[in-house]
CSV table of C-alpha atoms in Angstrom, one decimal:
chain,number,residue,atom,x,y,z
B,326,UNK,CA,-20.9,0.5,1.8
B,327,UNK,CA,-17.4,-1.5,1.9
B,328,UNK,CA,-15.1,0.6,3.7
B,329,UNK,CA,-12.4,1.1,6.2
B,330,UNK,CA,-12.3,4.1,8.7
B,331,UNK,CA,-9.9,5.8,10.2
B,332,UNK,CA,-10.3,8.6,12.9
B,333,UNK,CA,-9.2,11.1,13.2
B,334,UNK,CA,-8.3,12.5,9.9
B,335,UNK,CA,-6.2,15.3,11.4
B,336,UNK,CA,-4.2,15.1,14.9
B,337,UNK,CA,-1.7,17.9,16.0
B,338,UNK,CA,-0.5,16.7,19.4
B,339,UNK,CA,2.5,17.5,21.7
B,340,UNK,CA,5.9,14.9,22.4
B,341,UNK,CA,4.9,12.3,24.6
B,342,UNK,CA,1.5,12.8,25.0
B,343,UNK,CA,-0.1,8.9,24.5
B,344,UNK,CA,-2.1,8.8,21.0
B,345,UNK,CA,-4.5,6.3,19.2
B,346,UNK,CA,-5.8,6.1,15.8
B,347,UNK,CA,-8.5,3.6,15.3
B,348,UNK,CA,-9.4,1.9,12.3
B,349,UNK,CA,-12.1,-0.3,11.7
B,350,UNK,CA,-13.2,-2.3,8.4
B,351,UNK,CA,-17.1,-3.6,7.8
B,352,UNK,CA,-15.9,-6.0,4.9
B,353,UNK,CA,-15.0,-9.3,7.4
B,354,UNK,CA,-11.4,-8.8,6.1
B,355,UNK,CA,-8.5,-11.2,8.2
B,356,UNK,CA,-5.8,-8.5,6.9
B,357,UNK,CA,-5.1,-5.4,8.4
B,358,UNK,CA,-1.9,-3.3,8.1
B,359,UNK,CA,-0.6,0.0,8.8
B,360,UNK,CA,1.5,2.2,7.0
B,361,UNK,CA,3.1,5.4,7.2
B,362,UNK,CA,4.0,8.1,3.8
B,363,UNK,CA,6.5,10.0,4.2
B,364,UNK,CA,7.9,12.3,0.7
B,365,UNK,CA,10.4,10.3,-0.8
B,366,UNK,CA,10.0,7.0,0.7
B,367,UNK,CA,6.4,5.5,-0.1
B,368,UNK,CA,4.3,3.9,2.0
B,369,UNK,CA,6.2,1.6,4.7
B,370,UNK,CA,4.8,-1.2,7.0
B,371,UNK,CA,4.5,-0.7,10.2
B,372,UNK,CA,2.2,-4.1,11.8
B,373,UNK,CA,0.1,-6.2,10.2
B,374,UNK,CA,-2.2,-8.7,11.5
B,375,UNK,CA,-3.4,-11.8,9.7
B,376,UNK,CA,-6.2,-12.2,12.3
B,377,UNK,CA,-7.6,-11.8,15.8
B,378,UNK,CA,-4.2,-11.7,18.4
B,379,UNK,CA,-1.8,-12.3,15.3
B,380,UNK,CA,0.1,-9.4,14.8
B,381,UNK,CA,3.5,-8.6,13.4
B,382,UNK,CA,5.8,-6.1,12.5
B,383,UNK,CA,6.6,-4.8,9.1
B,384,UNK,CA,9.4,-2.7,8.0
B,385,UNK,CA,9.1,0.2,10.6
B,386,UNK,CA,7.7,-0.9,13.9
B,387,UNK,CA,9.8,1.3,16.6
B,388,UNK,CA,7.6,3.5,18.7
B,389,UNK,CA,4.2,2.7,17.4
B,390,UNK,CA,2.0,-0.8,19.1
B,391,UNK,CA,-1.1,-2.3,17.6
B,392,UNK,CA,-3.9,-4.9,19.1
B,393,UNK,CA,-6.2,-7.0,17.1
B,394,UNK,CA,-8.8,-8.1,19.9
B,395,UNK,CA,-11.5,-8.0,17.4
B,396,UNK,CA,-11.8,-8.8,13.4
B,397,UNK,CA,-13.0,-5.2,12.9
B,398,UNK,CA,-10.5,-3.0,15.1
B,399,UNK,CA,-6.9,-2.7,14.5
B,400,UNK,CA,-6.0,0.8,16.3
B,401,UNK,CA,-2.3,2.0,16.2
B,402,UNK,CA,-0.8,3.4,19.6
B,403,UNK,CA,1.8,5.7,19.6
B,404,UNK,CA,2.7,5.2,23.8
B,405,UNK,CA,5.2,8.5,23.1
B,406,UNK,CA,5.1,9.8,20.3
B,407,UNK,CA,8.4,12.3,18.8
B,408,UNK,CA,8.1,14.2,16.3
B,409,UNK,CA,10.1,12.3,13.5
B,410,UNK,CA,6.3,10.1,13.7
B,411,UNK,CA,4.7,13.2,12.3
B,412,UNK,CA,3.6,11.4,8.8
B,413,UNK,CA,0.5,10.2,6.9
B,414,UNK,CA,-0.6,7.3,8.1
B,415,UNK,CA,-3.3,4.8,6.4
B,416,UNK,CA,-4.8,1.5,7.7
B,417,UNK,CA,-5.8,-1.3,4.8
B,418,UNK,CA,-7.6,-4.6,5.0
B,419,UNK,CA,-7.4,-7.4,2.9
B,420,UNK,CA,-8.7,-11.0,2.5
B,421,UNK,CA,-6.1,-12.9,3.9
B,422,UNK,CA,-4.9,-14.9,0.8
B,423,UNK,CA,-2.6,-18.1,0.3
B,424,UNK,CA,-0.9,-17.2,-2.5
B,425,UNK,CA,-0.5,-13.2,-2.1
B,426,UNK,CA,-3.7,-12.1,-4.4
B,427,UNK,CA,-5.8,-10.2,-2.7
B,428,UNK,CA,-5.2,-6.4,-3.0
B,429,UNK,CA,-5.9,-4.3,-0.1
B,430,UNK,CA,-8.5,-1.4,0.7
B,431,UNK,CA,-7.4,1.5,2.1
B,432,UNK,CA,-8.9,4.2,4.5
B,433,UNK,CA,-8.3,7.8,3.6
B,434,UNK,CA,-5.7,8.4,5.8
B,435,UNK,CA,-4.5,10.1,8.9
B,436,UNK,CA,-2.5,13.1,9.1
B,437,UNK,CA,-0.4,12.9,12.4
B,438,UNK,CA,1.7,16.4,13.4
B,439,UNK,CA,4.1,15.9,16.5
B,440,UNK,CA,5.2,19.1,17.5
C,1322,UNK,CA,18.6,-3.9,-1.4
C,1323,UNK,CA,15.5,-2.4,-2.4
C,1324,UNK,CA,12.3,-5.0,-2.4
C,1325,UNK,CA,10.9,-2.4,-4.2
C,1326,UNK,CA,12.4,-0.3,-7.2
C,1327,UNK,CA,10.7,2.7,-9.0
C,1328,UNK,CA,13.6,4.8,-10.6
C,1329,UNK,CA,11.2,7.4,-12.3
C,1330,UNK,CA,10.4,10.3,-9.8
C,1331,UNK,CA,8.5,12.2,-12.6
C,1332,UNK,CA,7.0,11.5,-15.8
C,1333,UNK,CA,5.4,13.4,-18.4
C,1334,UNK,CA,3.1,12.2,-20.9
C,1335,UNK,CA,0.3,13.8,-23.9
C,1336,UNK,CA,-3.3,13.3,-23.2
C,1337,UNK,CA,-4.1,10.1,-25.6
C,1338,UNK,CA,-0.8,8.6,-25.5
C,1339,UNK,CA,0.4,5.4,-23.6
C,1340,UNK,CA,2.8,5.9,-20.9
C,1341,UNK,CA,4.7,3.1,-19.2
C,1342,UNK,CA,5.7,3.4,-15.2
C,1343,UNK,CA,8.6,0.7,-14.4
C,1344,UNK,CA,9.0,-1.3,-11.4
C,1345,UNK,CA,11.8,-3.9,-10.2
C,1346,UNK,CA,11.2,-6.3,-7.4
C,1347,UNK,CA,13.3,-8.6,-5.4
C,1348,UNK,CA,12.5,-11.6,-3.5
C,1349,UNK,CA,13.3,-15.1,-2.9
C,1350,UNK,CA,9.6,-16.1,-2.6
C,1351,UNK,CA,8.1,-18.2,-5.1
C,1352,UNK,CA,4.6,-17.0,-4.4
C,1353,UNK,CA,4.0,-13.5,-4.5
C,1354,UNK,CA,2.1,-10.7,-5.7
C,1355,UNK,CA,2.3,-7.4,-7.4
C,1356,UNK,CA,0.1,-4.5,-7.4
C,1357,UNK,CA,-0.2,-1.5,-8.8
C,1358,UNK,CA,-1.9,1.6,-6.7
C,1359,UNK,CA,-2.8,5.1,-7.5
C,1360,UNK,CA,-2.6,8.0,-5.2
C,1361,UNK,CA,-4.6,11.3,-6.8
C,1362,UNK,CA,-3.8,14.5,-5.4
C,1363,UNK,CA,-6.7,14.0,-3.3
C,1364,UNK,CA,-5.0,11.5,-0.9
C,1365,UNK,CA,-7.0,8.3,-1.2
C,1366,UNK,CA,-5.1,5.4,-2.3
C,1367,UNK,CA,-6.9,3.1,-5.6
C,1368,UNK,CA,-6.0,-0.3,-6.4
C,1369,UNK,CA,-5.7,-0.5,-10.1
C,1370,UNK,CA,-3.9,-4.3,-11.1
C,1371,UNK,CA,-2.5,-6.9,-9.6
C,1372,UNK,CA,0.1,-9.7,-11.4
C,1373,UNK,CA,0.2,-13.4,-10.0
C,1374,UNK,CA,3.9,-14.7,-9.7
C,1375,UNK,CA,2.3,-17.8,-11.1
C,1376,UNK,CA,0.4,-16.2,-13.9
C,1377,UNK,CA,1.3,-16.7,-17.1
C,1378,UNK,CA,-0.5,-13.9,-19.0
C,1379,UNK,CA,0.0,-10.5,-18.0
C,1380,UNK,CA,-2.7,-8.8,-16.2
C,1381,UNK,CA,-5.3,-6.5,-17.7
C,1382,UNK,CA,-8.4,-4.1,-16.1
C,1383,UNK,CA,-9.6,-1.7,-19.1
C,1384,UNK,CA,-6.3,0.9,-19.6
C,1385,UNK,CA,-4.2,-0.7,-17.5
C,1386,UNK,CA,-1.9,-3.4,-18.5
C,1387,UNK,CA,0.9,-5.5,-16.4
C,1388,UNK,CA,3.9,-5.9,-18.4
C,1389,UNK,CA,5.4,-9.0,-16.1
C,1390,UNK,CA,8.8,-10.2,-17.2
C,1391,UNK,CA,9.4,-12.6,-13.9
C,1392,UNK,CA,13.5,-13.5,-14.9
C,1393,UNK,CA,13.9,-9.9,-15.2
C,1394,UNK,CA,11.7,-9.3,-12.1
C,1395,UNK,CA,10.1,-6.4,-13.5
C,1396,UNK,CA,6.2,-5.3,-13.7
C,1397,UNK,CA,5.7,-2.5,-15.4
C,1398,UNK,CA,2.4,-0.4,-16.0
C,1399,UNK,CA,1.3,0.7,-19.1
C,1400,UNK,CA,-1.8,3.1,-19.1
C,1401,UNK,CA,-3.1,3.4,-22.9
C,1402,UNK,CA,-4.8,6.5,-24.1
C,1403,UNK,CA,-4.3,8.9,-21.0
C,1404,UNK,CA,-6.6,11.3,-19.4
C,1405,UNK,CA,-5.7,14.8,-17.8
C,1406,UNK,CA,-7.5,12.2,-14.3
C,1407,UNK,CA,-5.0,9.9,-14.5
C,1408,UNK,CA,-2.5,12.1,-13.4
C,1409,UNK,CA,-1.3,10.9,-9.8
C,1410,UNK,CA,1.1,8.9,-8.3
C,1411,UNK,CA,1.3,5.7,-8.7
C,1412,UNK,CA,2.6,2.7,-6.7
C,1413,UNK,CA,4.4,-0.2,-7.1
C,1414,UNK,CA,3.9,-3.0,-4.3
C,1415,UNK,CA,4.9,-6.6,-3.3
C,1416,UNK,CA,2.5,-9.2,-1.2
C,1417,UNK,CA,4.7,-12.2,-0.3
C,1418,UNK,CA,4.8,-15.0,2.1
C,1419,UNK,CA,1.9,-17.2,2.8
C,1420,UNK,CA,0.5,-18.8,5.4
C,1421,UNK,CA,1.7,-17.4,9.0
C,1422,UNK,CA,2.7,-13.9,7.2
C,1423,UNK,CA,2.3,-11.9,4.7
C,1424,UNK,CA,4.5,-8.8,4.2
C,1425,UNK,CA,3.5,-5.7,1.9
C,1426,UNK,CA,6.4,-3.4,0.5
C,1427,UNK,CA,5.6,-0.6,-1.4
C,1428,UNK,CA,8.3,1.4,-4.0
C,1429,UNK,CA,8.7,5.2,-3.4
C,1430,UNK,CA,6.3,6.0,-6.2
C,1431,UNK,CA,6.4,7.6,-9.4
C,1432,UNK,CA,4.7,11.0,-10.2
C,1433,UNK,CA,2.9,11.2,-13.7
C,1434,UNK,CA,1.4,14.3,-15.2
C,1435,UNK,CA,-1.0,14.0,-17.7
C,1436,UNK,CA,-0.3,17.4,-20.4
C,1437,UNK,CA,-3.5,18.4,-22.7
């Protein structure tokens, strides 16, 4: 089954103390992307990555890091997290696409508390 | 400025009547794309359309219809006969760039509730 996973689903976790999410897609997808939902605001970009060791940030990239070392894997580091990172965050994978087409799939979704 | 404008918070709409969801975008691209996404309560995010900045008719998938007016920069949703499951929110987003990068902005969203 096509799919992108996230893990975990639910994190409570202290300030400071280092975190990853990973997320990993079996559909051979270039794009990957985070994003964080807050009430109010939507989804916001953190990174992207069009492929293996490209990466770039989106809209909101303070405090969090990303690697793409392989197609499959696109984890999200928080190095310290605070707790105004306490959000829902979801990873999403795309084709990459040359004119903008290709609408992405999305994992369900991790829910981050910082306390 | 907002890439991304969806000015209804809330909407409320009869079971079997069409509803329409409004989005604005900005950008300076010429090639871009626009997609519509819906959150249920459950959390998972759906794709549900997606309008071409070069397409010239407006996009269809079964209930769901585009209305793309590209000088006014707007895409709209329409959702024809609704069903108490189509109550969610529902996202408005923006692919642009192409080839070294490809940015994805999404609007704030726009609540509808389906009433039997």
């Amino acid at each position: 089954e096509a799919q992108v996973t996230q893990n975990p689903r639910y994190l409570i976790t202290v300030t400071g103390k280092k975190l990853t999410v990973t997320c990993s897609q079996n559909m051979n997808h270039e794009y990957m992307s985070w994003y964080r939902q807050d009430p109010g605001l939507g989804l916001r970009q953190i990174y992207y990555s069009m492929n293996v060791e490209v990466t770039d940030k989106g809209d909101v990239p303070e405090g969090y890091k990303v690697s793409r070392k392989e197609k499959r894997n696109f984890p999200l580091i928080l190095e310290s997290p605070s707790p105004n990172q306490t959000s829902l965050y979801f990873c999403a994978s795309s084709l990459n696409s040359l004119y903008s087409n290709q609408p992405q799939h999305f994992g369900d979704g991790t829910r981050l508390s910082i306390l | 400025a907002q890439k991304i404008t969806q000015t209804q918070p809330g909407m409320f709409v009869q079971e079997k009547e069409a509803v329409t969801l409004d989005c604005t975008y900005d950008t300076s691209d010429q090639s871009y794309g626009l997609f519509w996404y819906k959150q249920p309560s459950s959390g998972e995010m759906i794709f549900l359309i997606y309008q071409g900045s070069y397409d010239e008719q407006n996009a269809t998938e079964g209930r769901y219809s585009l209305n793309f007016q590209k000088a006014r920069k707007s895409a709209n949703l329409v959702i024809s006969a609704s069903q108490l499951g189509d109550s969610a929110m529902y996202f408005c987003a923006m692919r642009e760039g192409r080839g070294g990068y490809q940015k994805v902005t999404f609007g704030t969203g726009t609540k509808l509730q389906v009433i039997p």
